[in-house]
Short mmCIF file of N, CA and C in Angstrom, two decimals:
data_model
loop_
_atom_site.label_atom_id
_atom_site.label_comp_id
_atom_site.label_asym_id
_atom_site.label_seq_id
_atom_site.Cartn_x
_atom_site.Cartn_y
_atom_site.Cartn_z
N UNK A 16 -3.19 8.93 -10.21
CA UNK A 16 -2.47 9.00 -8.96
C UNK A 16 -1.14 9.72 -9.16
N UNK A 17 -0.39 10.35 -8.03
CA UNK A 17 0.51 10.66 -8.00
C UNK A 17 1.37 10.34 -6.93
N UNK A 18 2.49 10.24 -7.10
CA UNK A 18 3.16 9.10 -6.06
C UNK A 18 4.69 9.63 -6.39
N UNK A 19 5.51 10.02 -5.06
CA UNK A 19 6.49 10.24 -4.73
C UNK A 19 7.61 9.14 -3.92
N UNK A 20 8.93 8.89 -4.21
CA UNK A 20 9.79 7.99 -3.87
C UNK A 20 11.11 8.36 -3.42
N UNK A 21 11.01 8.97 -2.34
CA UNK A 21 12.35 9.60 -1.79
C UNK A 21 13.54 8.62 -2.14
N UNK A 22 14.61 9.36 -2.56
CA UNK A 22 15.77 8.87 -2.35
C UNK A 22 16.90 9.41 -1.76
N UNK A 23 16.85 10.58 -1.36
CA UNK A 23 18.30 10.98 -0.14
C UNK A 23 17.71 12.42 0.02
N UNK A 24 18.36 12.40 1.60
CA UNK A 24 17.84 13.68 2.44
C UNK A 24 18.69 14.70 2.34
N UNK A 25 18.43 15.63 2.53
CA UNK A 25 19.93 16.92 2.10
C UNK A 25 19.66 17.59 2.91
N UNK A 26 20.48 17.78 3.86
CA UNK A 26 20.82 19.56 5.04
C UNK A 26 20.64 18.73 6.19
N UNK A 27 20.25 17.88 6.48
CA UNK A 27 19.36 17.43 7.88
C UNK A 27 20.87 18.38 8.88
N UNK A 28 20.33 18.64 10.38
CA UNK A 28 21.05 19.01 11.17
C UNK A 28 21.62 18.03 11.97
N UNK A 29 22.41 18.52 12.58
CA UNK A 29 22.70 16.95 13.18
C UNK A 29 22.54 16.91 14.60
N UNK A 30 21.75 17.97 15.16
CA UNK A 30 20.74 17.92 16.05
C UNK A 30 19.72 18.74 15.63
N UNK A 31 18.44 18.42 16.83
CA UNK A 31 17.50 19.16 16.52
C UNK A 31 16.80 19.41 18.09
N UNK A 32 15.72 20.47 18.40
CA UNK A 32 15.65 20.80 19.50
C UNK A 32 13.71 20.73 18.90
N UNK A 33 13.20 20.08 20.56
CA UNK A 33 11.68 20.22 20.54
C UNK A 33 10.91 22.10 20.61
N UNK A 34 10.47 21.93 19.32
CA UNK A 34 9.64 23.36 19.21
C UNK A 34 10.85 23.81 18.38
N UNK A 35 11.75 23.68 17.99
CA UNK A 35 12.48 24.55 17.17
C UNK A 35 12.51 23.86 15.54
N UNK A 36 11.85 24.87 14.53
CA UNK A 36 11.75 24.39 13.23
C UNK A 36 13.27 24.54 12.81
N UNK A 37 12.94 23.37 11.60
CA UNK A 37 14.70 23.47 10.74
C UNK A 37 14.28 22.81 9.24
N UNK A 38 15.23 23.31 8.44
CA UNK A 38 14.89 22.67 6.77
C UNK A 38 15.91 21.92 6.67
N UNK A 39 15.14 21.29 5.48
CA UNK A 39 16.14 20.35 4.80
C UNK A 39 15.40 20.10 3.33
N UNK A 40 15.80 19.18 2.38
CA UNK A 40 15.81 18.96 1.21
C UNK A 40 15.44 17.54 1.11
N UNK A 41 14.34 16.67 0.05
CA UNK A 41 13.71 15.59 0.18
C UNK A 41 13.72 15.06 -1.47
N UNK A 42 15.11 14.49 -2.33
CA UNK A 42 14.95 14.61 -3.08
C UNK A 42 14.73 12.77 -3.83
N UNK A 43 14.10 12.81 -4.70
CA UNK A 43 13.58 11.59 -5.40
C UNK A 43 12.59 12.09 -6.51
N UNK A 44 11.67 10.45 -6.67
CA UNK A 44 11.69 10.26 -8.32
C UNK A 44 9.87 11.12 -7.71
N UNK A 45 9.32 11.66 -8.85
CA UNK A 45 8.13 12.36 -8.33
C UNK A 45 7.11 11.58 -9.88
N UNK A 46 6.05 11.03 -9.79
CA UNK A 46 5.49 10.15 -11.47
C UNK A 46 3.95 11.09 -11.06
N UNK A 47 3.65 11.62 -12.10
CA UNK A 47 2.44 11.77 -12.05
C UNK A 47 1.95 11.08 -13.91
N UNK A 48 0.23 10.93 -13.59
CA UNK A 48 0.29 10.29 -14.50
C UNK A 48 1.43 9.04 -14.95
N UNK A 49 1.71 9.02 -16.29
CA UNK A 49 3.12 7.66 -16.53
C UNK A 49 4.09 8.41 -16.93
N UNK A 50 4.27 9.74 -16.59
CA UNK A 50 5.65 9.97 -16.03
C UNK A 50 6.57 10.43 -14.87
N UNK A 51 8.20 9.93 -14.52
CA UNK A 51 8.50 9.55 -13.81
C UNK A 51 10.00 11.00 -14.02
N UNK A 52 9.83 11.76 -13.18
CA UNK A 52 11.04 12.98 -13.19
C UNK A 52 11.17 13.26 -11.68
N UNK A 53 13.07 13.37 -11.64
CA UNK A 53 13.61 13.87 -10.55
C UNK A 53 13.18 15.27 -9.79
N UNK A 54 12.62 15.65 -8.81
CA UNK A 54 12.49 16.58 -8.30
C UNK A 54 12.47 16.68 -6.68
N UNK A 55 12.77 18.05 -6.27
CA UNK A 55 13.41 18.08 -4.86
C UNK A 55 12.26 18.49 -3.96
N UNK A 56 12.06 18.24 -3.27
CA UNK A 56 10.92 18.93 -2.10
C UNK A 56 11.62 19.54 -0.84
N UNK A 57 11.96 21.03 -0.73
CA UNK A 57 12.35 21.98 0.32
C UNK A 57 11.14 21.61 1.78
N UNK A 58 11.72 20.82 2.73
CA UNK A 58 10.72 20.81 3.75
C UNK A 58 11.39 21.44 4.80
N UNK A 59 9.78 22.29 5.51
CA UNK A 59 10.21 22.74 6.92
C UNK A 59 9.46 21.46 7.92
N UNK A 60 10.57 21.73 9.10
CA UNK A 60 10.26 20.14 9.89
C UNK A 60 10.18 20.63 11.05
N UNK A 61 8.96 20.58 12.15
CA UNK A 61 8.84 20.94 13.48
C UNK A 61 9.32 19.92 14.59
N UNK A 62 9.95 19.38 15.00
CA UNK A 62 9.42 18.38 16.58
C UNK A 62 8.89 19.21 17.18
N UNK A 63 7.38 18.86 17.17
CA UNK A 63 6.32 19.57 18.16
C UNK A 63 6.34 18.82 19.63
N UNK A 64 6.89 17.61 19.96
CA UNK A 64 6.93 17.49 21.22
C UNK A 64 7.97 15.74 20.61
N UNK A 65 8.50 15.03 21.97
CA UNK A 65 9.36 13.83 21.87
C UNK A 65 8.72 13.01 20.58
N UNK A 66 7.45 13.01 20.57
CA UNK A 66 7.04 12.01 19.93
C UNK A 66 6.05 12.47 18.19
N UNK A 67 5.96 13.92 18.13
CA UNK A 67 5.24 14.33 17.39
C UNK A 67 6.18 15.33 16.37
N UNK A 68 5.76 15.03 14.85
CA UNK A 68 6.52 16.27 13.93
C UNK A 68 5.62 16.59 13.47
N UNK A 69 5.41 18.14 12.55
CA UNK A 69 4.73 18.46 12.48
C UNK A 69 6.11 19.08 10.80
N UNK A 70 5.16 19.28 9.89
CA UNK A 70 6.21 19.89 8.72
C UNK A 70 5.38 19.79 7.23
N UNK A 71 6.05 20.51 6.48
CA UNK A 71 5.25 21.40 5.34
C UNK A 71 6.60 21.44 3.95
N UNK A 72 6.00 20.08 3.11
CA UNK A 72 7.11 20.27 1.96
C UNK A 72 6.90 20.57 0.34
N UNK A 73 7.31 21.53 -0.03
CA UNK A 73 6.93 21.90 -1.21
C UNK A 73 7.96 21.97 -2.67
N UNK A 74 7.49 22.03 -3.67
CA UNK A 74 8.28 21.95 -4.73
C UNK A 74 7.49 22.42 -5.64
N UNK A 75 7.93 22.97 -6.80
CA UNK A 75 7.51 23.79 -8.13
C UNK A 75 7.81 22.71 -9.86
N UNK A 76 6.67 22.29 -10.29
CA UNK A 76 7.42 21.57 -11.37
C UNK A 76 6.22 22.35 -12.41
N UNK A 77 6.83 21.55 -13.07
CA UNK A 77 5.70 22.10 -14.87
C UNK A 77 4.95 21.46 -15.13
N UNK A 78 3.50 21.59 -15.11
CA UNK A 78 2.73 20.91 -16.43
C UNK A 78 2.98 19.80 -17.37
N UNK A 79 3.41 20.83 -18.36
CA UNK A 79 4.11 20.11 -19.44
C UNK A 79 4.72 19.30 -18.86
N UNK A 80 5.85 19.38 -18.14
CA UNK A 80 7.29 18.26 -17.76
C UNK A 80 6.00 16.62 -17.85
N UNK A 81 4.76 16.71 -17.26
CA UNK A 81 4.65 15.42 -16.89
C UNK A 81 3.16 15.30 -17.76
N UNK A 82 2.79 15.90 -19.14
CA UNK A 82 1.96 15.52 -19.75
C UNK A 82 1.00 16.40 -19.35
N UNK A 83 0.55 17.12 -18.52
CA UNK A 83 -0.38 17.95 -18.69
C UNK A 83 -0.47 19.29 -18.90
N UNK A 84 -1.32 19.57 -19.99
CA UNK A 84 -1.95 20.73 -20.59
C UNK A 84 -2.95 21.37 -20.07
N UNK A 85 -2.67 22.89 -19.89
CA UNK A 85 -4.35 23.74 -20.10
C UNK A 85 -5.02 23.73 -20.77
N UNK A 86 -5.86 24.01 -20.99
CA UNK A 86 -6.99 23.75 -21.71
C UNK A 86 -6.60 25.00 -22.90
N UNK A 87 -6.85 25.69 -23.86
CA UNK A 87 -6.52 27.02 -24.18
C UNK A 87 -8.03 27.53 -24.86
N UNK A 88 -8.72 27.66 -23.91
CA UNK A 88 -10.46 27.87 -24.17
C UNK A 88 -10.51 29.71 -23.55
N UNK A 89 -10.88 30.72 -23.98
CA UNK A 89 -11.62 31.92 -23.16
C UNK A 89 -12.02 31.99 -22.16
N UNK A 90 -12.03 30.67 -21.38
CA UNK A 90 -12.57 30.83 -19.89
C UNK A 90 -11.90 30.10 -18.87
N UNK A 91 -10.19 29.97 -19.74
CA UNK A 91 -9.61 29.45 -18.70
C UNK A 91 -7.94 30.09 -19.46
N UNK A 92 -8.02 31.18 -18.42
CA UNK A 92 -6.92 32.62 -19.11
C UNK A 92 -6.42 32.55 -17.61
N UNK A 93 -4.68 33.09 -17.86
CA UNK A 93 -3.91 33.69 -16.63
C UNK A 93 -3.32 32.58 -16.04
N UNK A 94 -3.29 30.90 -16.50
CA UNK A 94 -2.61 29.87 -15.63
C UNK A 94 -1.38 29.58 -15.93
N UNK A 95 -0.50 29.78 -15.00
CA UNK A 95 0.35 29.59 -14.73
C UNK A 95 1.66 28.13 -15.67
N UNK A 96 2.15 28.33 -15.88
CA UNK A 96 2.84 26.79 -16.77
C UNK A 96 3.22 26.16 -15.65
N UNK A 97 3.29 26.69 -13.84
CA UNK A 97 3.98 25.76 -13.04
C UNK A 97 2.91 25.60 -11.76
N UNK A 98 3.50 24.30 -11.20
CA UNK A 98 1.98 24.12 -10.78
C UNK A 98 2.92 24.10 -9.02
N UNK A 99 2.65 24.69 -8.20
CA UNK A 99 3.34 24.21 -6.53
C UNK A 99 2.51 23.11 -5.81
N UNK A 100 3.22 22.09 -5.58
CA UNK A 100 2.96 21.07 -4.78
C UNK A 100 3.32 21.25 -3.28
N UNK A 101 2.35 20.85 -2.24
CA UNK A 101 2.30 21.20 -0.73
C UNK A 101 1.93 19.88 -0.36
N UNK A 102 2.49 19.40 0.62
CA UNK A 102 1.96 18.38 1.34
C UNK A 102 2.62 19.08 2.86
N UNK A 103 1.13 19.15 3.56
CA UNK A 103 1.18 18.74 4.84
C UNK A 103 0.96 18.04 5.79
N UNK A 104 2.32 17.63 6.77
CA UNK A 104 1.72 16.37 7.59
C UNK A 104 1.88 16.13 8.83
N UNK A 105 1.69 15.68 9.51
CA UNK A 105 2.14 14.96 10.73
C UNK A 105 2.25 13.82 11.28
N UNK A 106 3.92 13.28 11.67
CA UNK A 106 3.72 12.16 11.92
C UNK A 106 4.29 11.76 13.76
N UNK A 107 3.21 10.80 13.99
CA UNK A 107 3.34 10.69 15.30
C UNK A 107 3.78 9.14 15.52
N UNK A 108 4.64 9.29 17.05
CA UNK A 108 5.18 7.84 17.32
C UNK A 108 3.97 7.10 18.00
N UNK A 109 3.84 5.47 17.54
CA UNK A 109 2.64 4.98 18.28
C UNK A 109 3.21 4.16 19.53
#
């Protein structure tokens, strides 16, 4: 599993308008596998309508940083040492 734990928001605006996207910064503890490293997630954030967001947050970490290796076999050439994490979501008021 991998499991993320926000701990403070960075940029938020201090308004925001329906249909108009805006960024901000989502930073906390990120554990994959049993380890546990600080990293930031750059999100774009929609209010798609009063009650609906819509937004897309990503971040760049290493492999290595959290225990995992490529394989170093002939049929697995050209990968990258950093891996981009995407989560997209939407959350709606019930």
């Amino acid at each position: 599993y991998i499991t993320f734990t926000p701990a403070e928001l960075v940029g938020l605006p201090e308004s925001v308008a329906v249909g108009q996207p805006f960024t901000f910064q989502v930073a906390g503890d990120l554990t994959i596998r049993d380890r546990t490293l600080p990293v930031t997630f750059d999100v774009t954030l929609t209010p798609a309508s009063e009650s609906r967001l819509e937004g897309l947050a990503r971040t760049v970490v290493r492999y290595a940083d959290f225990g995992v290796f490529i394989p170093n076999v002939p049929s697995v050439t050209g990968v990258d040492e950093n891996v981009t994490l995407e989560l997209e979501f939407v959350a709606e008021a019930q």
